[in-house]
Coordinates of C-alpha atoms in Angstrom, one line a residue:
M1006 CA 17.1 42.9 -8.6
K1007 CA 13.5 44.0 -8.3
T1008 CA 11.4 42.2 -5.6
V1009 CA 7.8 40.9 -5.5
A1010 CA 5.7 39.8 -2.6
F1011 CA 2.4 37.8 -2.7
Y1012 CA -0.5 37.7 -0.3
T1013 CA -3.1 35.0 -1.2
L1014 CA -6.6 34.6 0.2
G1015 CA -9.0 31.8 -0.4
C1016 CA -8.9 28.3 -1.9
K1017 CA -6.4 25.9 -3.3
V1018 CA -7.1 27.2 -6.8
N1019 CA -6.0 30.7 -5.7
Q1020 CA -2.9 29.2 -4.0
Y1021 CA -2.0 27.5 -7.3
E1022 CA -2.6 30.6 -9.4
S1023 CA -0.4 32.7 -7.0
E1024 CA 2.4 30.2 -7.4
A1025 CA 2.0 30.4 -11.2
M1026 CA 2.1 34.2 -11.2
E1027 CA 5.1 34.2 -8.8
E1028 CA 6.9 32.0 -11.3
A1029 CA 6.1 34.4 -14.1
F1030 CA 7.8 37.2 -12.1
L1031 CA 10.8 34.9 -11.4
D1032 CA 11.2 34.3 -15.1
R1033 CA 11.4 38.0 -15.7
G1034 CA 14.1 38.5 -13.1
Y1035 CA 12.2 39.4 -9.9
R1036 CA 13.2 38.1 -6.5
P1037 CA 10.4 36.8 -4.2
V1038 CA 10.3 38.2 -0.7
G1039 CA 7.9 37.8 2.3
K1040 CA 4.9 40.0 2.5
D1041 CA 6.4 41.8 5.5
E1042 CA 9.8 42.3 4.1
G1043 CA 9.1 45.3 1.9
A1044 CA 8.8 44.8 -1.9
D1045 CA 8.9 46.7 -5.2
V1046 CA 5.7 44.9 -6.3
F1047 CA 3.0 43.6 -4.0
V1048 CA 0.4 41.2 -5.5
I1049 CA -2.8 40.5 -3.6
N1050 CA -4.8 37.5 -4.9
T1051 CA -8.3 38.0 -3.6
C1052 CA -11.3 35.8 -2.6
T1053 CA -15.0 36.7 -2.4
V1054 CA -16.6 33.5 -1.2
T1055 CA -18.0 35.2 2.0
H1056 CA -18.4 38.8 3.3
V1057 CA -15.5 38.0 5.7
A1058 CA -13.3 37.2 2.7
D1059 CA -14.2 40.5 1.2
A1060 CA -13.3 42.4 4.3
K1061 CA -10.0 40.5 4.5
C1062 CA -9.2 41.6 0.9
R1063 CA -9.9 45.2 1.7
Q1064 CA -7.7 45.0 4.8
A1065 CA -4.9 43.4 2.9
I1066 CA -4.9 46.1 0.2
R1067 CA -4.7 48.9 2.8
R1068 CA -2.1 47.1 4.8
A1069 CA 0.1 46.4 1.8
K1070 CA 0.1 50.1 0.9
R1071 CA 0.8 51.2 4.5
K1072 CA 3.7 48.8 4.9
N1073 CA 5.0 49.2 1.4
P1074 CA 4.4 52.9 0.6
H1075 CA 6.6 52.8 -2.4
A1076 CA 5.5 49.5 -3.8
L1077 CA 3.5 49.0 -6.9
V1078 CA 0.3 47.2 -5.8
A1079 CA -1.5 44.7 -8.1
V1080 CA -4.9 43.3 -7.0
V1081 CA -6.2 40.3 -8.8
G1082 CA -8.8 37.5 -8.6
C1083 CA -12.4 36.9 -7.6
Y1084 CA -13.1 40.1 -5.4
V1085 CA -11.7 42.3 -8.2
Q1086 CA -14.0 40.5 -10.7
V1087 CA -17.2 41.1 -8.8
A1088 CA -16.5 44.4 -7.1
P1089 CA -13.9 46.4 -9.2
E1090 CA -15.5 49.7 -8.2
T1091 CA -14.9 48.9 -4.5
V1092 CA -11.3 48.1 -5.1
R1093 CA -10.8 51.3 -7.1
A1094 CA -12.3 53.3 -4.2
I1095 CA -9.8 52.0 -1.7
G1096 CA -7.0 53.9 -3.5
G1097 CA -3.4 53.0 -4.0
V1098 CA -4.0 50.2 -6.4
D1099 CA -2.0 50.3 -9.6
V1100 CA -3.1 47.1 -11.4
L1101 CA -6.5 45.5 -11.4
I1102 CA -7.0 42.1 -13.0
G1103 CA -10.0 39.8 -12.5
T1104 CA -10.1 36.1 -12.9
K1105 CA -8.9 36.1 -16.5
R1106 CA -5.6 37.2 -18.2
R1107 CA -3.5 36.9 -15.1
D1108 CA -0.8 35.5 -17.4
R1109 CA 0.0 39.1 -18.4
I1110 CA 0.4 40.4 -14.8
V1111 CA 4.1 41.1 -15.2
D1112 CA 3.5 43.1 -18.4
A1113 CA 0.8 45.1 -16.6
V1114 CA 3.1 45.8 -13.7
E1115 CA 5.9 46.9 -15.9
E1116 CA 3.6 49.1 -18.0
V1117 CA 2.6 51.0 -14.8
A1118 CA 6.3 51.3 -13.8
A1119 CA 7.2 52.7 -17.2
T1120 CA 4.2 55.1 -17.7
G1121 CA 2.9 55.8 -14.2
K1122 CA -0.6 55.1 -15.5
K1123 CA -2.8 52.5 -13.8
V1124 CA -3.7 49.3 -15.7
E1125 CA -7.0 47.5 -15.6
D1126 CA -7.6 44.2 -17.4
L1127 CA -11.2 43.2 -16.6
V1128 CA -13.1 41.1 -19.0
D1129 CA -16.7 40.2 -19.5
L1130 CA -16.8 36.5 -18.3
N1131 CA -19.9 35.9 -20.4
Q1132 CA -17.7 36.3 -23.5
V1133 CA -15.0 33.9 -22.3
R1134 CA -15.3 30.1 -22.6
T1135 CA -11.7 29.0 -22.8
F1136 CA -9.2 27.9 -20.1
D1137 CA -6.9 30.6 -19.1
E1138 CA -3.5 28.8 -19.2
L1139 CA -1.4 29.6 -16.1
G1140 CA 0.9 26.7 -15.3
I1141 CA 3.8 26.1 -13.0
S1142 CA 7.1 24.2 -13.4
T1143 CA 8.3 24.4 -9.8
E1144 CA 6.5 23.7 -6.6
L1145 CA 7.0 25.2 -3.1
S1146 CA 6.2 21.9 -1.5
T1147 CA 8.7 19.0 -1.7
T1148 CA 6.0 16.3 -1.6
R1149 CA 2.6 17.4 -2.9
A1150 CA 1.5 19.6 -5.8
A1151 CA -1.9 21.0 -6.7
I1152 CA -2.6 21.0 -10.5
K1153 CA -5.4 23.2 -11.7
V1154 CA -7.3 21.4 -14.5
Q1155 CA -10.6 23.2 -14.7
E1156 CA -12.0 26.7 -14.4
G1157 CA -15.5 28.1 -13.9
C1158 CA -18.8 26.8 -12.6
E1159 CA -22.3 26.8 -14.0
M1160 CA -24.1 25.1 -11.1
Y1161 CA -25.6 28.4 -9.7
C1162 CA -26.2 27.2 -6.2
S1163 CA -28.5 29.9 -4.7
Y1164 CA -26.0 31.1 -2.1
C1165 CA -22.8 31.1 -4.2
I1166 CA -21.1 34.1 -5.9
I1167 CA -18.4 32.0 -7.5
P1168 CA -20.1 31.4 -10.9
Y1169 CA -20.3 35.2 -11.2
A1170 CA -16.6 35.6 -10.2
R1171 CA -15.2 32.7 -12.3
G1172 CA -17.4 32.5 -15.3
H1173 CA -18.2 29.6 -17.6
M1174 CA -16.7 26.1 -17.3
A1175 CA -13.5 25.5 -19.2
S1176 CA -11.3 22.5 -19.1
R1177 CA -7.5 22.6 -19.4
D1178 CA -5.9 20.8 -22.3
Q1179 CA -4.8 17.3 -21.2
D1180 CA -1.4 17.6 -22.9
A1181 CA -0.7 20.8 -20.9
I1182 CA -1.7 19.0 -17.6
L1183 CA 0.4 16.0 -18.3
E1184 CA 3.4 18.1 -19.3
E1185 CA 3.1 20.0 -16.0
V1186 CA 3.0 16.8 -14.0
R1187 CA 6.1 15.5 -15.8
R1188 CA 8.0 18.6 -15.0
L1189 CA 7.1 18.3 -11.3
V1190 CA 7.8 14.6 -11.2
A1191 CA 11.3 15.5 -12.4
K1192 CA 11.7 17.7 -9.4
G1193 CA 10.7 14.9 -7.0
I1194 CA 7.0 15.6 -6.3
K1195 CA 5.2 12.4 -5.4
E1196 CA 1.6 13.4 -4.8
Y1197 CA -0.8 15.4 -7.1
V1198 CA -4.1 17.0 -6.2
L1199 CA -6.3 17.7 -9.3
T1200 CA -8.2 20.8 -8.5
G1201 CA -10.5 23.4 -10.1
I1202 CA -13.5 25.6 -9.3
H1203 CA -15.8 22.7 -10.1
V1204 CA -13.4 19.9 -10.9
A1205 CA -16.1 17.2 -11.4
S1206 CA -17.1 19.1 -14.6
Y1207 CA -13.7 18.5 -16.2
G1208 CA -14.3 17.8 -19.9
K1209 CA -18.1 18.4 -19.8
E1210 CA -18.0 21.4 -22.2
R1211 CA -16.1 19.3 -24.8
T1212 CA -18.3 17.3 -27.2
A1213 CA -17.5 13.9 -28.9
E1214 CA -18.8 15.4 -32.2
S1215 CA -15.9 17.9 -32.3
P1216 CA -13.1 16.4 -34.3
E1217 CA -10.4 18.5 -32.6
N1218 CA -11.5 17.2 -29.2
A1219 CA -12.1 13.6 -30.2
E1220 CA -8.9 12.2 -28.6
R1221 CA -9.2 14.2 -25.4
P1222 CA -10.7 13.0 -22.1
K1223 CA -14.5 13.3 -21.8
D1224 CA -14.5 13.0 -18.0
L1225 CA -12.3 13.6 -15.0
I1226 CA -11.8 9.8 -14.6
D1227 CA -10.0 9.7 -17.9
L1228 CA -7.7 12.4 -16.7
V1229 CA -6.9 10.6 -13.4
E1230 CA -5.9 7.5 -15.4
A1231 CA -3.7 9.5 -17.7
V1232 CA -1.9 11.2 -14.8
A1233 CA -1.6 7.8 -13.0
A1234 CA 0.2 6.4 -16.0
I1235 CA 3.1 8.8 -15.7
P1236 CA 6.1 7.2 -14.1
G1237 CA 7.0 8.8 -10.8
V1238 CA 3.5 9.8 -9.8
E1239 CA 2.8 7.8 -6.6
R1240 CA -0.4 9.3 -5.3
I1241 CA -3.4 11.2 -6.7
R1242 CA -6.2 13.1 -5.0
L1243 CA -9.2 15.1 -6.2
S1244 CA -10.4 18.3 -4.6
S1245 CA -14.1 18.8 -3.8
I1246 CA -16.4 16.8 -6.1
E1247 CA -20.2 16.7 -6.5
P1248 CA -22.0 13.5 -5.3
R1249 CA -23.6 12.9 -8.7
W1250 CA -20.1 12.4 -10.3
V1251 CA -19.6 9.3 -8.3
T1252 CA -20.6 6.0 -10.0
P1253 CA -19.7 2.4 -9.3
E1254 CA -17.9 2.2 -12.7
K1255 CA -15.8 5.3 -11.9
L1256 CA -14.9 4.1 -8.5
Q1257 CA -13.7 0.8 -9.9
R1258 CA -11.5 2.6 -12.4
L1259 CA -10.1 4.8 -9.6
K1260 CA -9.3 1.7 -7.7
A1261 CA -7.7 -0.1 -10.7
C1262 CA -5.3 2.8 -11.5
G1263 CA -3.5 1.9 -8.3
K1264 CA -2.5 5.4 -7.3
F1265 CA -5.7 7.0 -6.2
A1266 CA -5.8 8.0 -2.5
D1267 CA -8.9 6.6 -0.6
H1268 CA -10.1 10.1 0.4
F1269 CA -13.2 11.8 -1.0
H1270 CA -14.3 15.4 -0.3
L1271 CA -18.0 15.2 -1.2
S1272 CA -19.8 18.5 -0.9
L1273 CA -22.9 18.3 1.3
Q1274 CA -23.9 21.8 2.6
S1275 CA -27.0 20.6 4.5
G1276 CA -28.6 17.5 5.9
S1277 CA -32.1 18.9 5.3
D1278 CA -33.8 18.0 2.0
K1279 CA -35.8 21.3 2.3
I1280 CA -32.6 23.4 2.6
L1281 CA -30.8 21.4 -0.2
E1282 CA -33.7 22.2 -2.5
A1283 CA -33.6 25.9 -1.5
M1284 CA -29.8 25.9 -2.1
N1285 CA -30.4 24.5 -5.7
R1286 CA -28.0 21.6 -4.9
K1287 CA -29.6 19.1 -7.3
Y1288 CA -29.5 16.1 -5.0
D1289 CA -31.2 15.0 -1.8
K1290 CA -30.0 13.0 1.3
A1291 CA -31.0 9.7 -0.2
L1292 CA -28.8 10.2 -3.3
Y1293 CA -25.9 11.5 -1.2
L1294 CA -26.1 8.5 1.1
E1295 CA -26.3 6.1 -1.9
K1296 CA -23.0 7.7 -3.2
I1297 CA -21.4 7.3 0.2
E1298 CA -22.3 3.6 0.3
E1299 CA -20.9 3.1 -3.2
I1300 CA -17.6 4.6 -2.2
R1301 CA -17.4 2.4 0.9
R1302 CA -18.0 -0.7 -1.1
V1303 CA -14.9 0.0 -3.2
F1304 CA -12.9 1.9 -0.6
P1305 CA -14.0 0.6 2.8
R1306 CA -11.5 2.7 4.8
A1307 CA -12.1 5.9 2.8
G1308 CA -11.8 9.2 4.5
L1309 CA -14.9 11.2 3.8
T1310 CA -14.7 15.0 4.2
T1311 CA -17.3 17.6 3.4
D1312 CA -18.5 21.2 3.7
V1313 CA -21.6 22.3 5.6
I1314 CA -23.3 25.7 5.7
V1315 CA -25.3 26.5 8.8
G1316 CA -27.9 29.2 9.1
F1317 CA -29.0 29.2 5.5
P1318 CA -32.2 31.3 5.0
G1319 CA -35.2 29.4 6.2
E1320 CA -33.1 26.9 8.2
T1321 CA -35.2 26.0 11.3
E1322 CA -33.9 24.2 14.4
E1323 CA -35.6 21.1 13.0
D1324 CA -33.6 21.4 9.8
F1325 CA -30.4 21.9 11.7
Q1326 CA -31.2 18.8 13.8
D1327 CA -31.6 16.9 10.5
T1328 CA -28.0 18.0 9.6
L1329 CA -26.7 16.8 12.9
A1330 CA -28.4 13.4 12.5
F1331 CA -27.2 13.1 8.9
V1332 CA -23.5 13.8 9.6
D1333 CA -23.7 11.2 12.3
E1334 CA -25.2 8.7 9.9
V1335 CA -22.5 9.3 7.3
G1336 CA -19.7 9.3 9.8
F1337 CA -17.5 12.0 8.2
S1338 CA -13.8 12.1 9.0
K1339 CA -13.7 15.9 8.8
I1340 CA -16.3 18.7 8.2
H1341 CA -15.6 22.2 7.1
I1342 CA -18.2 24.5 8.7
F1343 CA -19.4 27.8 7.3
P1344 CA -22.0 30.1 8.7
Y1345 CA -24.2 31.3 5.8
S1346 CA -22.8 34.5 4.3
K1347 CA -25.2 36.7 2.4
R1348 CA -23.7 37.5 -1.1
E1349 CA -25.3 40.4 -3.0
G1350 CA -26.2 39.2 -6.5
T1351 CA -27.2 35.7 -5.5
P1352 CA -30.8 34.5 -5.3
A1353 CA -30.4 33.6 -1.6
A1354 CA -29.6 37.2 -0.7
L1355 CA -33.2 38.1 -1.6
F1356 CA -34.7 35.4 0.6
T1357 CA -36.8 37.0 3.3
D1358 CA -36.3 34.4 6.0
Q1359 CA -32.7 35.2 6.9
V1360 CA -31.3 33.6 10.0
P1361 CA -30.0 35.9 12.8
A1362 CA -26.2 36.0 13.2
S1363 CA -26.4 34.8 16.8
V1364 CA -28.3 31.6 15.7
K1365 CA -25.8 31.0 12.9
K1366 CA -22.9 31.3 15.4
D1367 CA -24.6 29.0 17.9
R1368 CA -25.2 26.3 15.2
A1369 CA -21.7 26.5 14.0
V1370 CA -20.4 25.9 17.5
R1371 CA -22.7 23.0 18.0
L1372 CA -21.8 21.4 14.7
A1373 CA -18.1 21.9 15.4
E1374 CA -18.5 19.9 18.7
R1375 CA -20.1 17.1 16.7
E1376 CA -17.3 17.4 14.0
I1377 CA -14.6 16.9 16.6
A1378 CA -16.3 13.7 18.0
L1379 CA -16.7 12.3 14.5
R1380 CA -13.1 13.1 13.4
H1381 CA -11.7 11.5 16.6
A1382 CA -13.9 8.5 16.2
F1383 CA -12.7 7.9 12.7
M1384 CA -9.1 8.3 13.8
D1385 CA -9.6 5.8 16.6
R1386 CA -11.2 3.2 14.2
M1387 CA -8.0 3.4 12.1
E1388 CA -5.7 2.4 15.0
G1389 CA -3.8 -0.8 14.1
E1390 CA -4.7 -0.5 10.3
E1391 CA -2.0 -0.8 7.7
A1392 CA -1.2 2.4 5.8
Q1393 CA 1.2 4.1 3.6
V1394 CA 2.3 7.6 4.6
L1395 CA 4.0 10.3 2.5
F1396 CA 6.2 12.0 5.0
E1397 CA 7.0 15.7 5.2
E1398 CA 9.1 17.9 7.5
G1399 CA 7.7 18.0 11.0
E1400 CA 7.1 21.1 13.2
D1401 CA 10.2 20.3 15.3
E1402 CA 13.6 18.8 14.4
T1403 CA 13.0 15.5 16.1
M1404 CA 9.7 14.5 14.4
M1405 CA 8.3 14.2 10.9
E1406 CA 4.6 14.2 9.8
G1407 CA 2.7 13.0 6.8
Y1408 CA -0.7 11.9 5.5
T1409 CA -2.1 8.5 4.9
G1410 CA -4.1 7.8 1.7
N1411 CA -7.4 8.4 3.6
Y1412 CA -6.1 11.8 4.8
L1413 CA -5.1 11.1 8.4
R1414 CA -2.1 13.1 9.7
V1415 CA 0.4 10.9 11.5
R1416 CA 3.7 11.6 13.3
M1417 CA 6.8 9.6 14.0
E1418 CA 10.4 10.1 15.0
R1419 CA 12.4 11.8 12.3
K1420 CA 14.4 9.7 9.8
E1421 CA 16.1 12.0 7.4
T1422 CA 16.0 9.6 4.4
W1423 CA 12.2 9.0 4.8
V1424 CA 11.2 12.6 4.0
N1425 CA 9.3 12.7 0.7
R1426 CA 8.9 8.9 0.6
L1427 CA 5.9 6.6 0.9
I1428 CA 6.5 4.5 4.0
S1429 CA 4.4 1.4 4.9
G1430 CA 3.4 0.6 8.5
R1431 CA 0.6 0.6 10.9
I1432 CA -1.4 3.5 12.4
G1433 CA -0.8 3.9 16.1
K1434 CA -2.7 5.5 18.9
R1435 CA -4.3 9.0 18.6
E1436 CA -2.8 11.9 20.5
G1437 CA -5.2 14.9 20.1
D1438 CA -5.5 15.5 16.4
L1439 CA -2.5 13.5 15.4
L1440 CA -1.9 9.7 15.1
H1441 CA 1.3 8.0 15.9
F1442 CA 2.8 5.8 13.1
E1443 CA 4.6 2.5 13.5
P1444 CA 6.7 1.8 10.4
E1445 CA 7.4 -1.7 9.2
Q1446 CA 10.7 -3.1 10.6

């Protein structure tokens, strides 16, 4: 039996797409192995969100060929889409596929095996406006599944390469999404994370005037309600959403569906209005804070997580202090911190007031210190609160761990029959970055 190994860099969408491609190989008789075990086929799913990600992609390609000298190497994804000539120059790559047509990866691999000729399947993203169907019917996790519902982004933030790597917005057909969820429910999956490149734009490219789309959801909230109606779905989350998507009416509908987790990942990127404008983020601090207040009126214990870029071109110490003050004002439960990465081909790469690397590093460290304090403060506030936890296997045999709805990780003594079940109880004391959990007796 032929073997295949995967190495995946980047976001949850990439993780999902790798699982879907692995399933395609399984369906054709391949056996999956670990990336260090030696494989007949080695697939690298790439990321290009930062220059560090680019470097990791190049390292992964070289390492794959070095450790698997006889393997057929396929490189796919975002880095291939924006820098195919760089990937070609590395050498030893047999298949190149960008961010479209990955559903034919097995055919491409077998074509190379049969003919010895390299295969490239790179498309002009400007000519593609449809969702590239790549679904899964199994899931590596026993508790939680990511479901890709949307592709592409047309926001064109000045720092971001992703619109050029992923192309136009395209929403997945609702029937295909619901069928995938039903298959996974049958396998025992309880929690579903609806994800995409810009998931808040789900349905935006569809028009009510189009008869063929008249019965399909016009917004992400409609899709959440449809998924929630499937028996066996016990919890739903959304990946990163834009602040402007949040409205009181949508929040009430999320609450009413009864299965939505009270956790929102709301992209921020900066606490300075000047920098937000330079980033082309299309909102200011006042609007962002208004959305936070709307969330807390409906979900008072909501976990609020976000992303922040430090050292964006033109960011002064005063701008950075604005960010520190703003994250304090919001009281985030977790912050993902990224030093600005210059991406050729984006407007921000041409800005003349680039921030020195040493300053970016210093600001990242200082914000990380603030993030720890905010995260622990939120955890401490939750002590004694009632919660439901979906439990998973723990890191050792005596314990198990899981997440509350507002995305706090808790731990308790292992009970075999409680794995992959929603258990009610109270949040106990914090120990480092974990909370103890006290189940109902």
